[in-house]
mmCIF file of C-alpha atoms in Angstrom:
data_model
loop_
_atom_site.group_PDB
_atom_site.id
_atom_site.type_symbol
_atom_site.label_atom_id
_atom_site.label_comp_id
_atom_site.label_asym_id
_atom_site.label_seq_id
_atom_site.Cartn_x
_atom_site.Cartn_y
_atom_site.Cartn_z
ATOM 1 C CA UNK A 20 -41.953 -28.706 -18.965
ATOM 2 C CA UNK A 21 -44.188 -25.617 -18.832
ATOM 3 C CA UNK A 22 -45.315 -24.202 -15.542
ATOM 4 C CA UNK A 23 -48.881 -25.481 -16.185
ATOM 5 C CA UNK A 24 -47.552 -28.957 -16.890
ATOM 6 C CA UNK A 25 -45.518 -28.888 -13.691
ATOM 7 C CA UNK A 26 -48.583 -27.898 -11.692
ATOM 8 C CA UNK A 27 -50.663 -30.629 -13.293
ATOM 9 C CA UNK A 28 -47.956 -33.159 -12.529
ATOM 10 C CA UNK A 29 -48.267 -32.303 -8.845
ATOM 11 C CA UNK A 30 -51.975 -33.128 -8.728
ATOM 12 C CA UNK A 31 -52.379 -36.560 -7.205
ATOM 13 C CA UNK A 32 -53.811 -39.248 -9.419
ATOM 14 C CA UNK A 33 -56.368 -40.147 -6.767
ATOM 15 C CA UNK A 34 -59.230 -37.878 -5.755
ATOM 16 C CA UNK A 35 -58.403 -35.435 -2.983
ATOM 17 C CA UNK A 36 -60.574 -33.916 -0.272
ATOM 18 C CA UNK A 37 -63.243 -35.787 1.613
ATOM 19 C CA UNK A 38 -63.386 -39.249 0.054
ATOM 20 C CA UNK A 39 -64.517 -41.644 2.750
ATOM 21 C CA UNK A 40 -68.283 -41.892 3.204
ATOM 22 C CA UNK A 41 -67.748 -43.979 6.329
ATOM 23 C CA UNK A 42 -67.485 -42.149 9.663
ATOM 24 C CA UNK A 43 -65.047 -43.546 12.231
ATOM 25 C CA UNK A 44 -63.721 -46.121 9.774
ATOM 26 C CA UNK A 45 -60.545 -46.553 11.829
ATOM 27 C CA UNK A 46 -62.580 -47.304 14.980
ATOM 28 C CA UNK A 47 -60.972 -44.447 16.884
ATOM 29 C CA UNK A 48 -64.087 -43.030 18.552
ATOM 30 C CA UNK A 49 -65.713 -45.261 21.160
ATOM 31 C CA UNK A 50 -68.040 -43.313 23.405
ATOM 32 C CA UNK A 51 -70.090 -46.267 24.643
ATOM 33 C CA UNK A 52 -67.398 -48.829 25.492
ATOM 34 C CA UNK A 53 -68.480 -52.479 25.114
ATOM 35 C CA UNK A 54 -71.954 -53.665 24.231
ATOM 36 C CA UNK A 55 -73.808 -56.926 23.754
ATOM 37 C CA UNK A 56 -75.987 -57.526 20.740
ATOM 38 C CA UNK A 57 -78.827 -59.931 21.375
ATOM 39 C CA UNK A 58 -82.153 -60.399 19.623
ATOM 40 C CA UNK A 59 -82.363 -56.965 18.132
ATOM 41 C CA UNK A 60 -80.060 -54.150 17.237
ATOM 42 C CA UNK A 61 -77.638 -52.199 19.376
ATOM 43 C CA UNK A 62 -75.037 -49.499 19.010
ATOM 44 C CA UNK A 63 -72.654 -51.317 21.308
ATOM 45 C CA UNK A 64 -69.138 -50.032 20.851
ATOM 46 C CA UNK A 65 -67.163 -47.992 18.334
ATOM 47 C CA UNK A 66 -69.289 -45.089 17.219
ATOM 48 C CA UNK A 67 -71.445 -45.270 14.112
ATOM 49 C CA UNK A 68 -71.254 -49.075 13.880
ATOM 50 C CA UNK A 69 -74.379 -50.980 14.890
ATOM 51 C CA UNK A 70 -74.743 -54.678 15.582
ATOM 52 C CA UNK A 71 -77.849 -56.687 14.829
ATOM 53 C CA UNK A 72 -78.755 -60.178 15.933
ATOM 54 C CA UNK A 73 -81.579 -62.715 15.869
ATOM 55 C CA UNK A 74 -82.898 -64.581 18.887
ATOM 56 C CA UNK A 75 -80.662 -67.637 18.640
ATOM 57 C CA UNK A 76 -77.196 -66.189 19.191
ATOM 58 C CA UNK A 77 -75.405 -63.262 20.779
ATOM 59 C CA UNK A 78 -72.169 -61.413 20.218
ATOM 60 C CA UNK A 79 -70.373 -58.469 21.745
ATOM 61 C CA UNK A 80 -68.909 -55.430 20.050
ATOM 62 C CA UNK A 81 -65.839 -53.781 21.501
ATOM 63 C CA UNK A 82 -63.002 -51.499 20.518
ATOM 64 C CA UNK A 83 -59.705 -53.374 20.272
ATOM 65 C CA UNK A 84 -56.196 -51.983 20.143
ATOM 66 C CA UNK A 85 -55.236 -54.914 17.923
ATOM 67 C CA UNK A 86 -54.869 -53.394 14.464
ATOM 68 C CA UNK A 87 -52.751 -53.552 11.329
ATOM 69 C CA UNK A 88 -49.794 -51.223 10.769
ATOM 70 C CA UNK A 89 -50.923 -47.632 10.408
ATOM 71 C CA UNK A 90 -53.936 -47.999 12.680
ATOM 72 C CA UNK A 91 -54.520 -47.822 16.432
ATOM 73 C CA UNK A 92 -57.826 -49.596 16.813
ATOM 74 C CA UNK A 93 -60.363 -51.959 15.338
ATOM 75 C CA UNK A 94 -63.936 -52.987 16.016
ATOM 76 C CA UNK A 95 -64.055 -56.461 17.493
ATOM 77 C CA UNK A 96 -67.072 -58.783 17.299
ATOM 78 C CA UNK A 97 -66.936 -61.841 19.547
ATOM 79 C CA UNK A 98 -69.543 -64.606 19.476
ATOM 80 C CA UNK A 99 -70.702 -65.169 23.058
ATOM 81 C CA UNK A 100 -73.536 -67.567 22.283
ATOM 82 C CA UNK A 101 -73.458 -69.502 19.023
ATOM 83 C CA UNK A 102 -76.496 -70.053 16.814
ATOM 84 C CA UNK A 103 -75.926 -73.460 15.230
ATOM 85 C CA UNK A 104 -79.200 -73.465 13.287
ATOM 86 C CA UNK A 105 -79.861 -70.030 11.832
ATOM 87 C CA UNK A 106 -83.520 -69.598 10.917
ATOM 88 C CA UNK A 107 -84.253 -68.760 7.281
ATOM 89 C CA UNK A 108 -85.188 -65.131 7.952
ATOM 90 C CA UNK A 109 -82.521 -64.284 10.527
ATOM 91 C CA UNK A 110 -79.725 -61.694 10.360
ATOM 92 C CA UNK A 111 -76.491 -61.305 12.298
ATOM 93 C CA UNK A 112 -74.025 -58.593 11.426
ATOM 94 C CA UNK A 113 -72.294 -55.265 11.834
ATOM 95 C CA UNK A 114 -73.483 -52.259 9.884
ATOM 96 C CA UNK A 115 -72.923 -48.584 9.336
ATOM 97 C CA UNK A 116 -75.935 -46.545 8.314
ATOM 98 C CA UNK A 117 -74.968 -43.505 6.277
ATOM 99 C CA UNK A 118 -77.169 -40.423 6.375
ATOM 100 C CA UNK A 119 -78.952 -39.656 3.120
ATOM 101 C CA UNK A 120 -77.636 -36.102 3.022
ATOM 102 C CA UNK A 121 -74.125 -37.540 2.850
ATOM 103 C CA UNK A 122 -74.771 -39.808 -0.129
ATOM 104 C CA UNK A 123 -77.207 -37.858 -2.315
ATOM 105 C CA UNK A 124 -74.381 -37.170 -4.759
ATOM 106 C CA UNK A 125 -74.102 -40.887 -5.538
ATOM 107 C CA UNK A 126 -77.212 -40.615 -7.690
ATOM 108 C CA UNK A 127 -78.502 -44.013 -6.605
ATOM 109 C CA UNK A 128 -81.915 -44.810 -8.009
ATOM 110 C CA UNK A 129 -81.128 -42.908 -11.221
ATOM 111 C CA UNK A 130 -79.252 -43.519 -14.445
ATOM 112 C CA UNK A 131 -76.462 -41.327 -13.040
ATOM 113 C CA UNK A 132 -75.673 -43.740 -10.198
ATOM 114 C CA UNK A 133 -71.945 -43.755 -9.417
ATOM 115 C CA UNK A 134 -69.660 -46.710 -8.922
ATOM 116 C CA UNK A 135 -68.391 -47.229 -5.362
ATOM 117 C CA UNK A 136 -65.416 -49.047 -3.937
ATOM 118 C CA UNK A 137 -65.399 -50.517 -0.443
ATOM 119 C CA UNK A 138 -62.103 -51.327 1.249
ATOM 120 C CA UNK A 139 -61.276 -52.531 4.734
ATOM 121 C CA UNK A 140 -58.920 -54.571 6.867
ATOM 122 C CA UNK A 141 -60.365 -57.740 8.356
ATOM 123 C CA UNK A 142 -59.064 -60.315 10.814
ATOM 124 C CA UNK A 143 -61.019 -63.373 11.886
ATOM 125 C CA UNK A 144 -60.473 -66.502 13.898
ATOM 126 C CA UNK A 145 -62.451 -68.357 11.224
ATOM 127 C CA UNK A 146 -61.341 -68.692 7.588
ATOM 128 C CA UNK A 147 -63.566 -68.882 4.550
ATOM 129 C CA UNK A 148 -65.696 -66.738 2.270
ATOM 130 C CA UNK A 149 -67.656 -64.072 4.113
ATOM 131 C CA UNK A 150 -70.433 -61.826 2.876
ATOM 132 C CA UNK A 151 -71.704 -58.310 3.253
ATOM 133 C CA UNK A 152 -74.109 -55.906 1.656
ATOM 134 C CA UNK A 153 -74.959 -52.417 0.522
ATOM 135 C CA UNK A 154 -78.672 -51.863 1.098
ATOM 136 C CA UNK A 155 -81.174 -49.049 0.950
ATOM 137 C CA UNK A 156 -83.214 -47.764 3.874
ATOM 138 C CA UNK A 157 -86.285 -49.890 3.285
ATOM 139 C CA UNK A 158 -84.365 -53.083 2.557
ATOM 140 C CA UNK A 159 -85.785 -53.403 -0.926
ATOM 141 C CA UNK A 160 -82.473 -53.099 -2.772
ATOM 142 C CA UNK A 161 -79.333 -55.070 -1.936
ATOM 143 C CA UNK A 162 -75.914 -55.564 -3.448
ATOM 144 C CA UNK A 163 -73.904 -58.331 -1.839
ATOM 145 C CA UNK A 164 -70.144 -58.453 -1.731
ATOM 146 C CA UNK A 165 -67.914 -61.329 -0.700
ATOM 147 C CA UNK A 166 -64.405 -61.522 0.638
ATOM 148 C CA UNK A 167 -62.173 -64.378 1.682
ATOM 149 C CA UNK A 168 -60.360 -64.668 4.975
ATOM 150 C CA UNK A 169 -57.372 -66.748 3.901
ATOM 151 C CA UNK A 170 -55.519 -67.089 7.192
ATOM 152 C CA UNK A 171 -56.963 -67.205 10.688
ATOM 153 C CA UNK A 172 -56.070 -64.389 13.076
ATOM 154 C CA UNK A 173 -54.190 -62.424 10.429
ATOM 155 C CA UNK A 174 -54.932 -58.933 9.183
ATOM 156 C CA UNK A 175 -55.868 -58.925 5.488
ATOM 157 C CA UNK A 176 -56.869 -56.007 3.263
ATOM 158 C CA UNK A 177 -59.972 -56.407 1.083
ATOM 159 C CA UNK A 178 -61.493 -54.299 -1.678
ATOM 160 C CA UNK A 179 -64.724 -54.617 -3.630
ATOM 161 C CA UNK A 180 -66.090 -52.417 -6.411
ATOM 162 C CA UNK A 181 -69.835 -51.925 -6.574
ATOM 163 C CA UNK A 182 -71.732 -50.653 -9.597
ATOM 164 C CA UNK A 183 -74.159 -47.891 -8.632
ATOM 165 C CA UNK A 184 -77.799 -48.880 -8.325
ATOM 166 C CA UNK A 185 -79.978 -47.297 -10.993
ATOM 167 C CA UNK A 186 -83.173 -48.642 -9.413
ATOM 168 C CA UNK A 187 -85.019 -48.401 -6.149
ATOM 169 C CA UNK A 188 -85.648 -45.604 -3.681
ATOM 170 C CA UNK A 189 -82.616 -44.171 -1.906
ATOM 171 C CA UNK A 190 -83.190 -41.485 0.718
ATOM 172 C CA UNK A 191 -81.248 -38.234 0.413
ATOM 173 C CA UNK A 192 -82.553 -36.543 3.571
ATOM 174 C CA UNK A 193 -81.731 -37.097 7.259
ATOM 175 C CA UNK A 194 -82.857 -40.716 7.048
ATOM 176 C CA UNK A 195 -80.769 -43.747 6.147
ATOM 177 C CA UNK A 196 -79.215 -43.107 2.749
ATOM 178 C CA UNK A 197 -77.543 -46.478 2.546
ATOM 179 C CA UNK A 198 -76.381 -49.261 4.825
ATOM 180 C CA UNK A 199 -73.041 -51.028 4.580
ATOM 181 C CA UNK A 200 -72.972 -54.293 6.484
ATOM 182 C CA UNK A 201 -70.713 -57.230 7.188
ATOM 183 C CA UNK A 202 -72.556 -60.469 7.795
ATOM 184 C CA UNK A 203 -71.847 -62.607 10.835
ATOM 185 C CA UNK A 204 -74.533 -65.070 9.788
ATOM 186 C CA UNK A 205 -77.704 -65.092 7.707
ATOM 187 C CA UNK A 206 -80.593 -67.405 7.079
ATOM 188 C CA UNK A 207 -81.276 -68.774 3.618
ATOM 189 C CA UNK A 208 -83.879 -66.104 2.806
ATOM 190 C CA UNK A 209 -81.271 -63.394 3.415
ATOM 191 C CA UNK A 210 -78.702 -64.609 0.918
ATOM 192 C CA UNK A 211 -78.051 -63.934 -2.734
ATOM 193 C CA UNK A 212 -75.108 -64.311 -5.086
ATOM 194 C CA UNK A 213 -72.345 -61.732 -4.832
ATOM 195 C CA UNK A 214 -71.794 -59.047 -7.431
ATOM 196 C CA UNK A 215 -75.197 -57.801 -8.545
ATOM 197 C CA UNK A 216 -78.163 -55.838 -7.296
ATOM 198 C CA UNK A 217 -81.298 -57.616 -6.186
ATOM 199 C CA UNK A 218 -84.762 -56.564 -5.041
ATOM 200 C CA UNK A 219 -85.001 -57.578 -1.400
ATOM 201 C CA UNK A 220 -83.277 -57.435 1.947
ATOM 202 C CA UNK A 221 -80.220 -59.645 1.443
ATOM 203 C CA UNK A 222 -77.406 -59.262 3.954
ATOM 204 C CA UNK A 223 -75.099 -62.113 2.968
ATOM 205 C CA UNK A 224 -73.887 -64.174 0.027
ATOM 206 C CA UNK A 225 -74.851 -67.690 -0.895
ATOM 207 C CA UNK A 226 -72.466 -70.237 0.573
ATOM 208 C CA UNK A 227 -70.898 -67.809 3.023
ATOM 209 C CA UNK A 228 -69.196 -68.645 6.300
ATOM 210 C CA UNK A 229 -71.456 -67.821 9.257
ATOM 211 C CA UNK A 230 -69.282 -66.680 12.133
ATOM 212 C CA UNK A 231 -72.198 -66.802 14.584
ATOM 213 C CA UNK A 232 -72.263 -70.615 14.400
ATOM 214 C CA UNK A 233 -68.887 -70.824 16.164
ATOM 215 C CA UNK A 234 -68.681 -70.057 19.871
ATOM 216 C CA UNK A 235 -65.981 -67.514 20.833
ATOM 217 C CA UNK A 236 -65.240 -66.800 17.158
ATOM 218 C CA UNK A 237 -64.025 -63.285 16.420
ATOM 219 C CA UNK A 238 -64.085 -60.874 13.520
ATOM 220 C CA UNK A 239 -62.356 -57.492 13.477
ATOM 221 C CA UNK A 240 -62.611 -54.578 11.064
ATOM 222 C CA UNK A 241 -60.702 -51.351 10.630
ATOM 223 C CA UNK A 242 -59.649 -48.984 7.884
ATOM 224 C CA UNK A 243 -63.148 -49.119 6.494
ATOM 225 C CA UNK A 244 -63.561 -46.838 3.500
ATOM 226 C CA UNK A 245 -66.404 -46.422 1.011
ATOM 227 C CA UNK A 246 -65.639 -44.043 -1.812
ATOM 228 C CA UNK A 247 -66.755 -43.001 -5.247
ATOM 229 C CA UNK A 248 -64.893 -44.651 -8.109
ATOM 230 C CA UNK A 249 -63.545 -48.044 -9.045
ATOM 231 C CA UNK A 250 -60.236 -47.753 -7.196
ATOM 232 C CA UNK A 251 -59.590 -48.217 -3.483
ATOM 233 C CA UNK A 252 -57.429 -45.266 -2.527
ATOM 234 C CA UNK A 253 -55.347 -44.952 0.611
ATOM 235 C CA UNK A 254 -57.449 -44.754 3.782
ATOM 236 C CA UNK A 255 -58.440 -41.194 4.584
ATOM 237 C CA UNK A 256 -57.168 -40.597 8.106
ATOM 238 C CA UNK A 257 -59.063 -37.701 9.642
ATOM 239 C CA UNK A 258 -58.064 -36.022 12.896
ATOM 240 C CA UNK A 259 -59.564 -37.512 16.054
ATOM 241 C CA UNK A 260 -61.341 -34.269 16.842
ATOM 242 C CA UNK A 261 -62.949 -34.144 13.428
ATOM 243 C CA UNK A 262 -64.001 -37.785 13.611
ATOM 244 C CA UNK A 263 -65.432 -37.260 17.115
ATOM 245 C CA UNK A 264 -67.455 -34.261 15.974
ATOM 246 C CA UNK A 265 -68.818 -36.266 13.045
ATOM 247 C CA UNK A 266 -69.882 -38.994 15.486
ATOM 248 C CA UNK A 267 -71.463 -36.496 17.872
ATOM 249 C CA UNK A 268 -74.011 -35.580 15.242
ATOM 250 C CA UNK A 269 -75.466 -39.020 16.033
ATOM 251 C CA UNK A 270 -74.498 -39.708 19.651
ATOM 252 C CA UNK A 271 -72.907 -37.793 22.503
ATOM 253 C CA UNK A 272 -72.051 -38.321 26.144
ATOM 254 C CA UNK A 273 -70.336 -35.037 26.811
ATOM 255 C CA UNK A 274 -73.179 -32.555 27.000
ATOM 256 C CA UNK A 275 -73.379 -30.452 30.164
ATOM 257 C CA UNK A 276 -76.144 -28.189 31.376
ATOM 258 C CA UNK A 277 -77.820 -26.341 34.175
ATOM 259 C CA UNK A 278 -81.292 -26.431 35.615
ATOM 260 C CA UNK A 279 -83.564 -25.574 38.487
ATOM 261 C CA UNK A 280 -85.034 -28.027 40.956
ATOM 262 C CA UNK A 281 -88.781 -27.672 40.484
ATOM 263 C CA UNK A 282 -89.364 -29.854 43.551
ATOM 264 C CA UNK A 283 -87.259 -31.860 45.992
ATOM 265 C CA UNK A 284 -87.060 -34.718 43.464
ATOM 266 C CA UNK A 285 -87.111 -33.117 39.999
ATOM 267 C CA UNK A 286 -84.500 -30.993 38.249
ATOM 268 C CA UNK A 287 -85.527 -29.341 34.999
ATOM 269 C CA UNK A 288 -82.312 -28.927 33.042
ATOM 270 C CA UNK A 289 -81.436 -27.123 29.859
ATOM 271 C CA UNK A 290 -78.659 -28.953 28.040
ATOM 272 C CA UNK A 291 -77.215 -27.799 24.708
ATOM 273 C CA UNK A 292 -75.757 -30.439 22.392
ATOM 274 C CA UNK A 293 -72.139 -30.178 21.319
ATOM 275 C CA UNK A 294 -72.868 -30.163 17.611
ATOM 276 C CA UNK A 295 -76.156 -29.915 15.793
ATOM 277 C CA UNK A 296 -77.578 -33.410 15.896
ATOM 278 C CA UNK A 297 -79.249 -35.286 13.057
ATOM 279 C CA UNK A 298 -82.620 -35.321 14.851
ATOM 280 C CA UNK A 299 -83.984 -34.369 18.250
ATOM 281 C CA UNK A 300 -82.141 -36.787 20.542
ATOM 282 C CA UNK A 301 -83.378 -39.525 22.850
ATOM 283 C CA UNK A 302 -81.956 -39.086 26.339
ATOM 284 C CA UNK A 303 -80.892 -41.788 28.787
ATOM 285 C CA UNK A 304 -78.950 -41.896 32.043
ATOM 286 C CA UNK A 305 -75.690 -43.803 31.680
ATOM 287 C CA UNK A 306 -74.279 -43.033 35.128
ATOM 288 C CA UNK A 307 -76.534 -41.345 37.648
ATOM 289 C CA UNK A 308 -74.051 -41.317 40.536
ATOM 290 C CA UNK A 309 -73.159 -37.748 41.481
ATOM 291 C CA UNK A 310 -74.506 -36.761 38.077
ATOM 292 C CA UNK A 311 -75.869 -33.425 39.215
ATOM 293 C CA UNK A 312 -74.666 -30.790 41.622
ATOM 294 C CA UNK A 313 -76.479 -28.528 44.030
ATOM 295 C CA UNK A 314 -73.560 -26.046 43.995
ATOM 296 C CA UNK A 315 -71.878 -25.492 47.315
ATOM 297 C CA UNK A 316 -74.152 -28.044 48.978
ATOM 298 C CA UNK A 317 -73.923 -31.573 47.574
ATOM 299 C CA UNK A 318 -73.729 -33.850 44.579
ATOM 300 C CA UNK A 319 -77.043 -35.464 43.640
ATOM 301 C CA UNK A 320 -77.662 -38.901 42.146
ATOM 302 C CA UNK A 321 -79.970 -38.963 39.141
ATOM 303 C CA UNK A 322 -82.380 -41.885 39.355
ATOM 304 C CA UNK A 323 -84.526 -41.465 36.275
ATOM 305 C CA UNK A 324 -85.930 -39.244 33.566
ATOM 306 C CA UNK A 325 -89.379 -37.763 34.052
ATOM 307 C CA UNK A 326 -89.579 -36.625 30.431
ATOM 308 C CA UNK A 327 -88.337 -34.238 27.783
ATOM 309 C CA UNK A 328 -90.093 -30.896 27.922
ATOM 310 C CA UNK A 329 -88.694 -29.578 24.673
ATOM 311 C CA UNK A 330 -85.942 -30.587 22.278
ATOM 312 C CA UNK A 331 -84.480 -29.827 18.912
ATOM 313 C CA UNK A 332 -81.234 -30.513 17.051
ATOM 314 C CA UNK A 333 -79.241 -28.183 19.290
ATOM 315 C CA UNK A 334 -80.415 -28.864 22.810
ATOM 316 C CA UNK A 335 -83.028 -30.158 25.184
ATOM 317 C CA UNK A 336 -85.020 -29.169 28.208
ATOM 318 C CA UNK A 337 -85.482 -32.295 30.271
ATOM 319 C CA UNK A 338 -86.889 -33.173 33.687
ATOM 320 C CA UNK A 339 -84.546 -35.463 35.647
ATOM 321 C CA UNK A 340 -85.429 -37.329 38.824
ATOM 322 C CA UNK A 341 -83.181 -37.383 41.892
ATOM 323 C CA UNK A 342 -83.627 -38.831 45.373
ATOM 324 C CA UNK A 343 -83.759 -35.508 47.145
ATOM 325 C CA UNK A 344 -82.461 -31.994 46.655
ATOM 326 C CA UNK A 345 -83.297 -28.401 47.459
ATOM 327 C CA UNK A 346 -86.305 -27.147 45.549
ATOM 328 C CA UNK A 347 -85.698 -23.859 43.784
ATOM 329 C CA UNK A 348 -81.917 -24.157 43.693
ATOM 330 C CA UNK A 349 -79.914 -23.912 40.489
ATOM 331 C CA UNK A 350 -78.221 -27.236 39.646
ATOM 332 C CA UNK A 351 -75.471 -28.393 37.341
ATOM 333 C CA UNK A 352 -75.691 -31.549 35.195
ATOM 334 C CA UNK A 353 -72.293 -33.032 34.485
ATOM 335 C CA UNK A 354 -70.734 -34.646 31.410
ATOM 336 C CA UNK A 355 -70.673 -38.397 30.793
ATOM 337 C CA UNK A 356 -73.836 -38.955 32.840
ATOM 338 C CA UNK A 357 -76.478 -38.649 30.126
ATOM 339 C CA UNK A 358 -76.484 -39.960 26.583
ATOM 340 C CA UNK A 359 -77.988 -38.113 23.654
ATOM 341 C CA UNK A 360 -78.837 -40.323 20.708
ATOM 342 C CA UNK A 361 -79.918 -39.274 17.245
ATOM 343 C CA UNK A 362 -78.567 -42.408 15.587
ATOM 344 C CA UNK A 363 -79.932 -43.722 12.333
ATOM 345 C CA UNK B 26 -83.730 -59.411 12.546
ATOM 346 C CA UNK B 27 -83.044 -55.688 12.823
ATOM 347 C CA UNK B 28 -85.382 -54.555 15.545
ATOM 348 C CA UNK B 29 -85.652 -52.835 18.930
ATOM 349 C CA UNK B 30 -87.052 -54.436 22.052
ATOM 350 C CA UNK B 31 -89.464 -51.866 23.514
ATOM 351 C CA UNK B 32 -91.211 -53.094 26.628
ATOM 352 C CA UNK B 33 -93.026 -49.966 27.797
ATOM 353 C CA UNK B 34 -93.931 -46.505 26.568
ATOM 354 C CA UNK B 35 -95.743 -43.656 28.273
ATOM 355 C CA UNK B 36 -96.352 -40.091 27.176
ATOM 356 C CA UNK B 37 -94.905 -37.276 29.258
ATOM 357 C CA UNK B 38 -96.972 -34.108 29.292
ATOM 358 C CA UNK B 39 -95.862 -30.597 30.159
ATOM 359 C CA UNK B 40 -98.543 -27.991 30.793
ATOM 360 C CA UNK B 41 -101.136 -30.453 29.519
ATOM 361 C CA UNK B 42 -99.403 -31.154 26.193
ATOM 362 C CA UNK B 43 -97.611 -34.380 25.287
ATOM 363 C CA UNK B 44 -93.973 -33.468 24.664
ATOM 364 C CA UNK B 45 -92.136 -36.809 24.774
ATOM 365 C CA UNK B 46 -92.421 -40.528 25.490
ATOM 366 C CA UNK B 47 -90.582 -42.252 28.315
ATOM 367 C CA UNK B 48 -89.850 -45.755 27.058
ATOM 368 C CA UNK B 49 -87.889 -48.852 27.986
ATOM 369 C CA UNK B 50 -85.781 -49.606 24.899
ATOM 370 C CA UNK B 51 -83.484 -52.630 24.934
ATOM 371 C CA UNK B 52 -83.659 -52.552 28.727
ATOM 372 C CA UNK B 53 -82.754 -48.877 29.040
ATOM 373 C CA UNK B 54 -85.111 -46.131 30.167
ATOM 374 C CA UNK B 55 -85.009 -43.223 27.767
ATOM 375 C CA UNK B 56 -86.922 -40.084 27.004
ATOM 376 C CA UNK B 57 -87.891 -40.047 23.347
ATOM 377 C CA UNK B 58 -88.864 -36.794 21.604
ATOM 378 C CA UNK B 59 -91.864 -36.695 19.302
ATOM 379 C CA UNK B 60 -89.637 -36.241 16.257
ATOM 380 C CA UNK B 61 -90.387 -38.546 13.317
ATOM 381 C CA UNK B 62 -86.685 -38.460 12.401
ATOM 382 C CA UNK B 63 -85.767 -39.930 15.790
ATOM 383 C CA UNK B 64 -85.264 -43.676 15.318
ATOM 384 C CA UNK B 65 -86.747 -44.593 18.685
ATOM 385 C CA UNK B 66 -89.886 -42.574 18.055
ATOM 386 C CA UNK B 67 -90.204 -44.015 14.548
ATOM 387 C CA UNK B 68 -89.876 -47.530 15.943
ATOM 388 C CA UNK B 69 -92.439 -46.834 18.699
ATOM 389 C CA UNK B 70 -94.911 -45.661 16.068
ATOM 390 C CA UNK B 71 -94.145 -48.718 13.927
ATOM 391 C CA UNK B 72 -94.790 -51.092 16.810
ATOM 392 C CA UNK B 73 -97.975 -49.262 17.775
ATOM 393 C CA UNK B 74 -99.140 -49.550 14.172
ATOM 394 C CA UNK B 75 -98.279 -53.256 14.238
ATOM 395 C CA UNK B 76 -100.350 -53.683 17.381
ATOM 396 C CA UNK B 77 -97.438 -54.903 19.486
ATOM 397 C CA UNK B 78 -97.039 -51.794 21.655
ATOM 398 C CA UNK B 79 -99.388 -49.368 23.383
ATOM 399 C CA UNK B 80 -98.362 -45.917 24.531
ATOM 400 C CA UNK B 81 -99.798 -45.227 27.955
ATOM 401 C CA UNK B 82 -101.355 -41.831 28.590
ATOM 402 C CA UNK B 83 -99.418 -39.294 30.615
ATOM 403 C CA UNK B 84 -99.886 -39.299 34.379
#
């Protein structure tokens, strides 16, 4: 064997480098803890995964330590209020919205569209054929995939290969490039047959099992990977720090800052974000107790947000309300008290 | 349904210029920047356009 042949033989047969288009596919990062999804959409638990629900039923999203070999965590959906008669236009599900800048190379919407393969571990208390979808931002293009849960409460590995979409409009900027979703229940207008692209907003497959119709039913996912090609390669485990930083482009709890009390009840704080965010972030108080400090004097409880004075991808200037403090003093704003959201 | 429940929205002005919107989104008060790429701002504008939400003027 020549030296070139030996070197070629050492190149792995599967693509190397960054393969997984999904962020936090092993459900490791969970900045928000548990959340309930009811009549709307909510980033409840496990970063980058969003839940959506209609008015008739509710479910929770949580991080679970129950996982298959080789993983530490999973995302757990639990039906807390069943919807036994799903309306024709209703959706229930879990989704990850992938930024357009991260999928422009797929060539969707052109003749150069690339084939994708989705793989994941699933465990459900309910058996049957389940559905999911790849959709564009506007919900005008949908590809629906199906998978079968053969045994209740047992981890199973699923793969599905998806031909690239040569039609439709697929964003390649900071908007939603594509959505990957797992249906927990869909009305009849939201279903189509698995295995081909359709014009419309279809989240599930015809004849699917609707988890949301069963009270206390559960569905778990982990090892979620979406990659270019027709083969599901081994899950790309990234370091926790790298995965966390990828998530913080969209959501962060750990920003800290300083500011001056402009009155006895308002602190104007300058708070840099940890990484450059996707968009200027929305700010909310998650825990106002002792959230700010009047150094050397007292902790202060934050009771509200007056408004954002200025913001960009790398930081904000925001006016925060507190019960009482010393006007003119420099204050600290601590980590894990405010959320910064630039989610898709 | 893939939607947000926004029950109130009011501009916040600094030095006489609107710089953000303080809104109640899914039961949580948040300060939303006037950035079209921000999903909360985009949804506020969509609901205003649909006639289901009004942004109150700044105090």
